[in-house]
CSV table of C-alpha atoms in Angstrom, one decimal:
chain,number,residue,atom,x,y,z
A,1,UNK,CA,-16.6,26.1,-45.7
A,2,UNK,CA,-19.0,28.5,-44.2
A,3,UNK,CA,-18.0,32.1,-43.7
A,4,UNK,CA,-18.2,33.5,-40.2
A,5,UNK,CA,-19.3,36.9,-41.4
A,6,UNK,CA,-21.7,37.5,-44.4
A,7,UNK,CA,-20.0,38.8,-47.4
A,8,UNK,CA,-16.5,37.8,-46.3
A,9,UNK,CA,-14.6,34.8,-47.7
A,10,UNK,CA,-14.1,31.8,-45.4
A,11,UNK,CA,-10.8,31.5,-43.7
A,12,UNK,CA,-9.7,28.0,-42.8
A,13,UNK,CA,-6.8,28.9,-40.6
A,14,UNK,CA,-6.7,31.1,-37.5
A,15,UNK,CA,-5.8,34.6,-38.3
A,16,UNK,CA,-4.9,35.3,-34.7
A,17,UNK,CA,-5.3,33.4,-31.5
A,18,UNK,CA,-4.6,34.5,-27.9
A,19,UNK,CA,-1.3,33.3,-26.6
A,20,UNK,CA,-1.1,32.8,-22.9
A,21,UNK,CA,2.2,33.8,-21.3
A,22,UNK,CA,3.1,32.6,-17.9
A,23,UNK,CA,6.1,32.1,-15.8
A,24,UNK,CA,6.3,29.0,-13.5
A,25,UNK,CA,9.6,29.4,-11.6
A,26,UNK,CA,8.8,26.9,-8.8
A,27,UNK,CA,8.8,23.1,-8.6
A,28,UNK,CA,8.3,20.9,-5.6
A,29,UNK,CA,11.0,18.3,-5.3
A,30,UNK,CA,9.5,16.6,-2.2
A,31,UNK,CA,11.4,15.1,0.6
A,32,UNK,CA,11.3,15.3,4.4
A,33,UNK,CA,13.8,16.6,6.9
A,34,UNK,CA,13.8,16.8,10.7
A,35,UNK,CA,16.0,18.1,13.5
A,36,UNK,CA,16.0,17.3,17.2
A,37,UNK,CA,18.0,19.1,19.9
A,38,UNK,CA,19.4,17.2,22.8
A,39,UNK,CA,21.2,18.4,26.0
A,40,UNK,CA,24.7,18.5,24.4
A,41,UNK,CA,24.0,17.2,20.9
A,42,UNK,CA,21.8,17.9,17.9
A,43,UNK,CA,20.5,15.5,15.3
A,44,UNK,CA,19.7,16.6,11.7
A,45,UNK,CA,18.2,14.0,9.4
A,46,UNK,CA,16.7,14.0,5.9
A,47,UNK,CA,15.8,11.4,3.3
A,48,UNK,CA,17.7,11.6,0.0
A,49,UNK,CA,15.0,11.1,-2.6
A,50,UNK,CA,14.5,13.8,-5.2
A,51,UNK,CA,11.3,13.7,-7.1
A,52,UNK,CA,9.1,15.8,-9.5
A,53,UNK,CA,5.5,14.7,-9.4
A,54,UNK,CA,5.4,10.9,-9.9
A,55,UNK,CA,8.9,10.8,-11.2
A,56,UNK,CA,12.0,10.1,-9.1
A,57,UNK,CA,14.9,12.2,-10.4
A,58,UNK,CA,17.5,10.6,-8.1
A,59,UNK,CA,17.7,8.3,-5.1
A,60,UNK,CA,20.6,10.1,-3.6
A,61,UNK,CA,20.6,13.9,-3.5
A,62,UNK,CA,21.5,15.0,0.1
A,63,UNK,CA,19.3,17.7,1.6
A,64,UNK,CA,21.7,18.6,4.4
A,65,UNK,CA,25.0,20.4,4.3
A,66,UNK,CA,27.6,20.8,7.0
A,67,UNK,CA,28.3,24.6,7.4
A,68,UNK,CA,30.8,24.4,10.2
A,69,UNK,CA,31.8,22.1,13.0
A,70,UNK,CA,28.8,23.3,15.0
A,71,UNK,CA,26.2,23.9,12.4
A,72,UNK,CA,24.3,21.9,9.8
A,73,UNK,CA,21.6,23.2,7.4
A,74,UNK,CA,18.8,21.0,6.0
A,75,UNK,CA,16.5,22.2,3.2
A,76,UNK,CA,13.5,20.9,1.3
A,77,UNK,CA,11.1,22.3,-1.3
A,78,UNK,CA,12.4,23.5,-4.7
A,79,UNK,CA,15.9,22.0,-5.0
A,80,UNK,CA,17.2,24.8,-7.3
A,81,UNK,CA,16.2,27.4,-4.7
A,82,UNK,CA,17.8,25.3,-1.9
A,83,UNK,CA,21.1,25.0,-3.8
A,84,UNK,CA,21.2,28.8,-4.4
A,85,UNK,CA,20.4,29.5,-0.8
A,86,UNK,CA,23.0,27.1,0.5
A,87,UNK,CA,25.7,28.7,-1.7
A,88,UNK,CA,24.7,32.2,-0.5
A,89,UNK,CA,25.0,31.0,3.2
A,90,UNK,CA,28.4,29.4,2.6
A,91,UNK,CA,29.6,32.5,0.7
A,92,UNK,CA,28.6,34.8,3.5
A,93,UNK,CA,30.0,32.5,6.2
A,94,UNK,CA,33.4,32.7,4.3
A,95,UNK,CA,33.3,36.5,4.1
A,96,UNK,CA,32.5,36.6,7.9
A,97,UNK,CA,35.5,34.4,8.5
A,98,UNK,CA,37.8,36.7,6.5
A,99,UNK,CA,36.4,39.8,8.2
A,100,UNK,CA,36.4,38.6,11.8
A,101,UNK,CA,38.9,35.8,11.9
A,102,UNK,CA,36.4,33.3,13.4
A,103,UNK,CA,33.6,31.0,12.2
A,104,UNK,CA,30.0,32.2,12.6
A,105,UNK,CA,28.1,30.9,15.6
A,106,UNK,CA,24.9,28.9,15.1
A,107,UNK,CA,22.8,31.8,16.4
A,108,UNK,CA,24.5,34.2,14.0
A,109,UNK,CA,23.9,31.9,11.0
A,110,UNK,CA,20.3,31.5,12.1
A,111,UNK,CA,19.7,35.3,12.2
A,112,UNK,CA,21.5,35.7,8.8
A,113,UNK,CA,19.4,33.0,7.2
A,114,UNK,CA,16.2,34.8,8.3
A,115,UNK,CA,17.4,38.0,6.7
A,116,UNK,CA,18.5,36.2,3.5
A,117,UNK,CA,15.0,34.7,3.1
A,118,UNK,CA,13.2,38.0,3.9
A,119,UNK,CA,15.3,39.8,1.3
A,120,UNK,CA,13.4,37.8,-1.2
A,121,UNK,CA,10.0,38.6,0.4
A,122,UNK,CA,8.2,39.2,-2.9
A,123,UNK,CA,9.9,36.5,-5.0
A,124,UNK,CA,10.7,34.0,-2.2
A,125,UNK,CA,13.0,31.0,-2.2
A,126,UNK,CA,10.7,28.0,-2.2
A,127,UNK,CA,12.5,26.3,0.7
A,128,UNK,CA,11.7,24.8,4.1
A,129,UNK,CA,14.8,25.3,6.2
A,130,UNK,CA,15.9,23.7,9.4
A,131,UNK,CA,19.1,24.7,11.0
A,132,UNK,CA,20.6,22.4,13.6
A,133,UNK,CA,23.7,22.8,15.7
A,134,UNK,CA,25.2,23.7,19.0
A,135,UNK,CA,24.7,27.1,20.7
A,136,UNK,CA,27.4,29.2,22.5
A,137,UNK,CA,26.9,27.1,25.6
A,138,UNK,CA,27.3,23.8,23.7
A,139,UNK,CA,23.6,22.9,24.0
A,140,UNK,CA,21.6,21.5,21.1
A,141,UNK,CA,19.8,24.1,19.0
A,142,UNK,CA,17.1,23.8,16.3
A,143,UNK,CA,16.0,26.8,14.2
A,144,UNK,CA,13.1,26.4,11.9
A,145,UNK,CA,12.0,28.8,9.1
A,146,UNK,CA,9.1,29.4,6.7
A,147,UNK,CA,10.0,30.4,3.1
A,148,UNK,CA,9.9,34.1,3.9
A,149,UNK,CA,12.2,34.0,6.9
A,150,UNK,CA,10.0,33.9,9.9
A,151,UNK,CA,12.0,31.8,12.4
A,152,UNK,CA,11.9,30.3,15.8
A,153,UNK,CA,14.2,28.2,18.1
A,154,UNK,CA,12.6,24.9,19.1
A,155,UNK,CA,13.5,21.5,20.5
A,156,UNK,CA,12.4,19.5,17.6
A,157,UNK,CA,10.9,20.1,14.1
A,158,UNK,CA,10.0,18.2,11.0
A,159,UNK,CA,9.5,19.8,7.6
A,160,UNK,CA,8.8,18.8,4.0
A,161,UNK,CA,6.4,16.4,2.4
A,162,UNK,CA,5.9,14.0,5.3
A,163,UNK,CA,6.0,16.7,8.0
A,164,UNK,CA,2.2,16.2,8.8
A,165,UNK,CA,2.9,12.5,9.5
A,166,UNK,CA,6.1,12.9,11.6
A,167,UNK,CA,5.5,16.1,13.6
A,168,UNK,CA,2.7,14.7,15.8
A,169,UNK,CA,4.9,11.7,16.5
A,170,UNK,CA,7.8,14.0,17.6
A,171,UNK,CA,5.4,16.0,19.8
A,172,UNK,CA,4.5,12.7,21.5
A,173,UNK,CA,7.9,11.0,21.7
A,174,UNK,CA,10.3,14.0,22.1
A,175,UNK,CA,8.1,16.6,23.8
A,176,UNK,CA,6.0,14.0,25.7
A,177,UNK,CA,2.8,15.7,24.7
A,178,UNK,CA,-0.4,14.1,26.0
A,179,UNK,CA,1.7,11.9,28.3
A,180,UNK,CA,1.6,11.7,32.1
A,181,UNK,CA,5.3,10.8,32.3
A,182,UNK,CA,7.6,13.6,33.4
A,183,UNK,CA,9.5,15.4,30.7
A,184,UNK,CA,13.1,14.1,30.7
A,185,UNK,CA,16.2,14.6,28.6
A,186,UNK,CA,16.7,12.0,25.9
A,187,UNK,CA,20.0,10.4,25.2
A,188,UNK,CA,21.5,10.4,21.7
A,189,UNK,CA,20.7,6.7,21.2
A,190,UNK,CA,17.0,7.3,22.1
A,191,UNK,CA,16.9,10.3,19.7
A,192,UNK,CA,18.5,8.3,16.9
A,193,UNK,CA,16.0,5.5,17.4
A,194,UNK,CA,13.0,7.9,17.2
A,195,UNK,CA,14.5,9.6,14.1
A,196,UNK,CA,14.9,6.3,12.3
A,197,UNK,CA,11.4,5.1,13.3
A,198,UNK,CA,9.9,8.4,12.1
A,199,UNK,CA,11.4,8.0,8.7
A,200,UNK,CA,10.6,4.3,8.2
A,201,UNK,CA,7.0,5.0,9.1
A,202,UNK,CA,6.8,8.1,6.9
A,203,UNK,CA,8.3,6.1,4.0
A,204,UNK,CA,5.4,3.6,4.2
A,205,UNK,CA,2.8,6.3,3.5
A,206,UNK,CA,4.5,9.2,1.7
A,207,UNK,CA,5.6,8.6,-1.9
A,208,UNK,CA,8.0,11.5,-1.8
A,209,UNK,CA,10.0,10.1,1.1
A,210,UNK,CA,12.3,7.1,0.8
A,211,UNK,CA,15.5,5.6,-0.6
A,212,UNK,CA,18.1,6.6,2.0
A,213,UNK,CA,18.2,8.4,5.3
A,214,UNK,CA,21.2,10.6,6.0
A,215,UNK,CA,21.7,11.6,9.6
A,216,UNK,CA,24.1,14.3,10.8
A,217,UNK,CA,25.0,14.1,14.5
A,218,UNK,CA,26.5,17.3,15.9
A,219,UNK,CA,28.4,17.1,19.2
A,220,UNK,CA,31.3,19.0,20.7
A,221,UNK,CA,33.6,16.6,18.8
A,222,UNK,CA,32.3,17.8,15.5
A,223,UNK,CA,29.9,16.5,12.9
A,224,UNK,CA,29.4,12.7,12.2
A,225,UNK,CA,27.3,11.5,9.2
A,226,UNK,CA,25.6,8.2,9.0
A,227,UNK,CA,23.4,6.6,6.3
A,228,UNK,CA,20.5,4.2,6.6
A,229,UNK,CA,18.5,2.4,4.0
A,230,UNK,CA,14.8,3.3,3.5
A,231,UNK,CA,12.3,1.5,1.2
A,232,UNK,CA,12.9,2.3,-2.4
A,233,UNK,CA,9.3,1.7,-3.7
B,1,UNK,CA,-14.9,17.4,3.5
B,2,UNK,CA,-13.1,20.2,5.5
B,3,UNK,CA,-16.2,22.3,6.1
B,4,UNK,CA,-17.0,20.9,9.6
B,5,UNK,CA,-13.7,19.1,10.4
B,6,UNK,CA,-13.3,15.9,12.3
B,7,UNK,CA,-11.2,12.7,12.8
B,8,UNK,CA,-12.0,9.0,13.1
B,9,UNK,CA,-9.5,6.2,13.6
B,10,UNK,CA,-9.9,2.4,14.1
B,11,UNK,CA,-7.4,-0.2,15.2
B,12,UNK,CA,-7.3,-4.0,15.6
B,13,UNK,CA,-5.9,-5.8,18.6
B,14,UNK,CA,-5.8,-9.4,19.9
B,15,UNK,CA,-9.4,-10.4,19.8
B,16,UNK,CA,-10.5,-6.8,20.1
B,17,UNK,CA,-10.9,-3.7,18.0
B,18,UNK,CA,-11.1,0.0,18.9
B,19,UNK,CA,-12.7,3.0,17.2
B,20,UNK,CA,-12.2,6.6,18.2
B,21,UNK,CA,-13.3,10.0,17.1
B,22,UNK,CA,-12.9,13.6,18.1
B,23,UNK,CA,-15.9,15.7,19.3
B,24,UNK,CA,-15.5,19.0,17.5
B,25,UNK,CA,-18.1,20.5,15.2
B,26,UNK,CA,-17.1,23.6,13.4
B,27,UNK,CA,-18.1,25.8,10.5
B,28,UNK,CA,-14.7,26.3,8.9
B,29,UNK,CA,-12.5,27.9,11.5
B,30,UNK,CA,-15.4,28.7,14.0
B,31,UNK,CA,-16.1,26.0,16.6
B,32,UNK,CA,-19.8,25.5,17.1
B,33,UNK,CA,-19.9,22.4,19.4
B,34,UNK,CA,-17.6,20.3,21.4
B,35,UNK,CA,-20.1,17.4,21.9
B,36,UNK,CA,-20.5,16.3,18.4
B,37,UNK,CA,-19.6,12.6,18.3
B,38,UNK,CA,-19.0,10.8,15.0
B,39,UNK,CA,-19.3,7.2,16.0
B,40,UNK,CA,-22.5,5.2,16.0
B,41,UNK,CA,-23.4,1.8,17.2
B,42,UNK,CA,-24.9,-0.5,14.6
B,43,UNK,CA,-25.0,-3.9,16.4
B,44,UNK,CA,-23.8,-5.0,19.8
B,45,UNK,CA,-20.2,-5.4,18.5
B,46,UNK,CA,-20.3,-3.2,15.5
B,47,UNK,CA,-19.6,0.6,15.2
B,48,UNK,CA,-19.3,3.0,12.3
B,49,UNK,CA,-17.4,6.3,12.4
B,50,UNK,CA,-18.6,9.0,10.0
B,51,UNK,CA,-16.4,12.0,9.6
B,52,UNK,CA,-17.3,14.6,6.9
B,53,UNK,CA,-20.1,17.0,6.3
B,54,UNK,CA,-22.1,17.1,9.5
B,55,UNK,CA,-25.6,17.1,7.9
B,56,UNK,CA,-24.7,14.0,5.9
B,57,UNK,CA,-23.2,12.4,9.0
B,58,UNK,CA,-26.5,12.6,10.8
B,59,UNK,CA,-28.6,11.7,7.8
B,60,UNK,CA,-26.4,8.6,7.1
B,61,UNK,CA,-26.3,7.6,10.7
B,62,UNK,CA,-30.1,7.4,10.7
B,63,UNK,CA,-30.1,5.7,7.3
B,64,UNK,CA,-27.7,3.0,8.5
B,65,UNK,CA,-29.7,2.5,11.8
B,66,UNK,CA,-32.8,2.0,9.7
B,67,UNK,CA,-31.1,-0.4,7.3
B,68,UNK,CA,-29.4,-2.4,10.1
B,69,UNK,CA,-32.7,-2.7,12.0
B,70,UNK,CA,-34.5,-3.9,8.8
B,71,UNK,CA,-31.8,-6.4,8.2
B,72,UNK,CA,-32.2,-7.8,11.8
B,73,UNK,CA,-36.0,-8.0,11.5
B,74,UNK,CA,-35.9,-9.7,8.1
B,75,UNK,CA,-32.9,-12.1,8.7
B,76,UNK,CA,-33.5,-12.6,12.4
B,77,UNK,CA,-29.8,-12.5,13.1
B,78,UNK,CA,-27.1,-9.9,13.9
B,79,UNK,CA,-25.5,-7.9,11.2
B,80,UNK,CA,-21.9,-9.0,10.5
B,81,UNK,CA,-19.2,-6.3,10.1
B,82,UNK,CA,-18.3,-7.5,6.6
B,83,UNK,CA,-21.9,-7.5,5.5
B,84,UNK,CA,-22.4,-4.1,6.9
B,85,UNK,CA,-19.3,-2.8,5.1
B,86,UNK,CA,-20.8,-3.8,1.8
B,87,UNK,CA,-24.1,-2.2,2.8
B,88,UNK,CA,-22.3,1.0,3.5
B,89,UNK,CA,-20.5,0.7,0.1
B,90,UNK,CA,-23.6,0.2,-2.0
B,91,UNK,CA,-25.4,3.0,0.0
B,92,UNK,CA,-22.7,5.4,-0.9
B,93,UNK,CA,-22.3,4.2,-4.5
B,94,UNK,CA,-26.0,4.7,-5.1
B,95,UNK,CA,-25.2,8.4,-5.0
B,96,UNK,CA,-22.2,8.1,-7.3
B,97,UNK,CA,-22.8,11.5,-9.0
B,98,UNK,CA,-24.1,13.5,-6.1
B,99,UNK,CA,-22.3,11.9,-3.2
B,100,UNK,CA,-22.7,12.0,0.6
B,101,UNK,CA,-19.7,13.9,1.9
B,102,UNK,CA,-18.5,11.3,4.4
B,103,UNK,CA,-15.6,8.9,4.6
B,104,UNK,CA,-16.8,6.1,6.8
B,105,UNK,CA,-14.7,3.8,9.1
B,106,UNK,CA,-16.2,0.5,10.2
B,107,UNK,CA,-15.0,-1.5,13.3
B,108,UNK,CA,-16.4,-4.6,14.9
B,109,UNK,CA,-16.0,-8.1,15.9
B,110,UNK,CA,-17.5,-10.9,13.7
B,111,UNK,CA,-19.5,-13.9,15.0
B,112,UNK,CA,-16.2,-15.8,15.7
B,113,UNK,CA,-15.0,-12.6,17.5
B,114,UNK,CA,-12.4,-11.9,14.9
B,115,UNK,CA,-11.4,-8.2,14.6
B,116,UNK,CA,-12.7,-6.4,11.5
B,117,UNK,CA,-12.0,-2.9,10.4
B,118,UNK,CA,-12.6,-1.2,7.0
B,119,UNK,CA,-12.8,2.3,5.6
B,120,UNK,CA,-14.4,3.7,2.5
B,121,UNK,CA,-14.1,6.8,0.4
B,122,UNK,CA,-17.2,9.1,-0.2
B,123,UNK,CA,-18.4,7.0,-3.1
B,124,UNK,CA,-18.0,3.7,-1.3
B,125,UNK,CA,-14.7,2.2,-2.4
B,126,UNK,CA,-13.9,-0.2,0.4
B,127,UNK,CA,-10.5,-0.6,2.0
B,128,UNK,CA,-10.1,-3.6,4.3
B,129,UNK,CA,-7.2,-3.1,6.6
B,130,UNK,CA,-5.5,-5.6,8.9
B,131,UNK,CA,-3.9,-3.0,11.2
B,132,UNK,CA,-5.6,0.5,11.3
B,133,UNK,CA,-8.0,2.7,9.3
B,134,UNK,CA,-8.0,6.5,9.4
B,135,UNK,CA,-10.3,9.1,8.1
B,136,UNK,CA,-11.2,12.8,8.3
B,137,UNK,CA,-9.3,16.1,8.1
B,138,UNK,CA,-6.6,14.6,10.4
B,139,UNK,CA,-5.9,11.6,8.2
B,140,UNK,CA,-2.3,12.5,7.4
B,141,UNK,CA,-1.4,13.0,11.0
B,142,UNK,CA,-3.3,9.8,12.0
B,143,UNK,CA,-1.4,7.8,9.4
B,144,UNK,CA,1.9,9.1,10.8
B,145,UNK,CA,0.9,8.3,14.4
B,146,UNK,CA,-0.6,4.9,13.7
B,147,UNK,CA,2.2,3.8,11.4
B,148,UNK,CA,4.7,4.4,14.3
B,149,UNK,CA,2.6,3.4,17.4
B,150,UNK,CA,0.6,0.4,16.2
B,151,UNK,CA,1.9,-3.1,16.7
B,152,UNK,CA,0.1,-6.5,16.2
B,153,UNK,CA,-1.8,-8.4,19.0
B,154,UNK,CA,-2.4,-5.5,21.4
B,155,UNK,CA,-4.5,-6.4,24.5
B,156,UNK,CA,-7.6,-4.2,25.0
B,157,UNK,CA,-5.9,-1.9,27.6
B,158,UNK,CA,-2.8,-1.5,25.4
B,159,UNK,CA,-5.0,-0.9,22.4
B,160,UNK,CA,-6.9,1.8,24.3
B,161,UNK,CA,-3.7,3.6,25.2
B,162,UNK,CA,-2.3,3.3,21.6
B,163,UNK,CA,-5.4,4.6,19.8
B,164,UNK,CA,-5.9,7.4,22.4
B,165,UNK,CA,-2.3,8.6,22.0
B,166,UNK,CA,-2.5,8.3,18.2
B,167,UNK,CA,-5.7,10.3,18.1
B,168,UNK,CA,-4.8,13.0,20.7
B,169,UNK,CA,-1.4,13.8,19.2
B,170,UNK,CA,-2.8,13.8,15.7
B,171,UNK,CA,-5.7,16.2,16.4
B,172,UNK,CA,-3.4,18.6,18.3
B,173,UNK,CA,-1.7,19.3,14.9
B,174,UNK,CA,-5.1,19.9,13.1
B,175,UNK,CA,-7.0,23.1,13.7
B,176,UNK,CA,-10.3,21.5,12.5
B,177,UNK,CA,-10.3,18.6,14.9
B,178,UNK,CA,-10.0,17.9,18.6
B,179,UNK,CA,-11.9,19.5,21.6
B,180,UNK,CA,-12.2,16.2,23.4
B,181,UNK,CA,-12.4,12.6,22.1
B,182,UNK,CA,-14.3,9.4,22.5
B,183,UNK,CA,-12.7,6.0,22.4
B,184,UNK,CA,-14.7,2.7,22.1
B,185,UNK,CA,-12.9,-0.6,22.7
B,186,UNK,CA,-14.9,-3.7,21.6
B,187,UNK,CA,-14.0,-7.0,23.2
B,188,UNK,CA,-15.8,-10.4,23.0
B,189,UNK,CA,-17.7,-9.9,26.3
B,190,UNK,CA,-18.0,-6.1,26.6
B,191,UNK,CA,-17.9,-2.7,24.9
B,192,UNK,CA,-15.8,-0.1,26.8
B,193,UNK,CA,-16.6,3.5,26.0
B,194,UNK,CA,-14.3,6.2,27.4
B,195,UNK,CA,-14.4,10.0,26.9
B,196,UNK,CA,-11.0,11.7,26.7
B,197,UNK,CA,-10.3,15.2,27.9
B,198,UNK,CA,-7.8,16.8,25.6
B,199,UNK,CA,-6.5,20.2,24.7
B,200,UNK,CA,-9.3,22.7,24.1
B,201,UNK,CA,-7.6,24.8,21.4
């Protein structure tokens, strides 16, 4: 064994080596979610696949949670962050109920969620949130967020891994973009059909989207949940 | 691939095919031209769309024109779409280790007027599709649109509407593509070229 330095004995094991320390607190669990607001209803839909890279953790992990009879939250991104954020929202909504003797309105939850996300501005929750529900007048409302809490009320929005596939389709079919036809209000049946078509199409091309589709329909009568099969490959 | 931006899509119909492209040329976020078409005619019923690095787009368009002309002179017959696809593939693979930055889409009718579409990656791996081929910076959005709008056996006019809607709504969600579009529908007896006015932002 040759010595590295003249006059010094050869060392055949490393005396010291640099150790790299790093902290990777985020993981992308994939999945797609969307929400469409109607005249007196709101549809919130998400696939139920949870993945990590090329591995499918589970075929049924819901991304949407009913918060009240008028509000449903759907989240994608890092599942651990989504769980924590959902718990925080539910906790705050309970405190609100105890303090004021009424459930939070959709607009109030929307504003609160923005603040909750911004509170973690420099160590954000990795979550794409869409809040769907009915507003004070009973009209459909969709609120969309970025991970640091910037938010906007819209008529339709898709987020998550297949958002780039579905969003242009929603622009075309829900907002009638690039069409001569006059903008008209869609019925619940039409919206559900477009929602299901969006996900069956996205499942064909996005590997992170699939297994099942869970749809929450919010009307003045409360929240109904329906499930649909998607391709499992 | 995302330096100049651009989108190309091709679709099959009933005895017809269509190929469409956007018209933007940019240098990253700055738009330089709104008249930069990315589709080129190779034979009477054969087109190629070349999205990617603009300098390579123009060089390859000339290269393919030259090769297609040489083929016609030597063979004394029209170049078939499938033959041309393999010519494109070998031209790209020749530069395996310093590639042309383009992702071509080929669309045409063969001598029996059967629709043919194909696409390739930058080193010439061919992908023959029965339904649609997409390429460029807008490929995600185009996949989503085509997968939901396309159906089999579309007539030329229906195919035109489908490909136009697919392209326009896709490029409106991509900052690097758009600023007008060109759609070419190839039928057994004529080639219809239309220029679309779309959002200018």
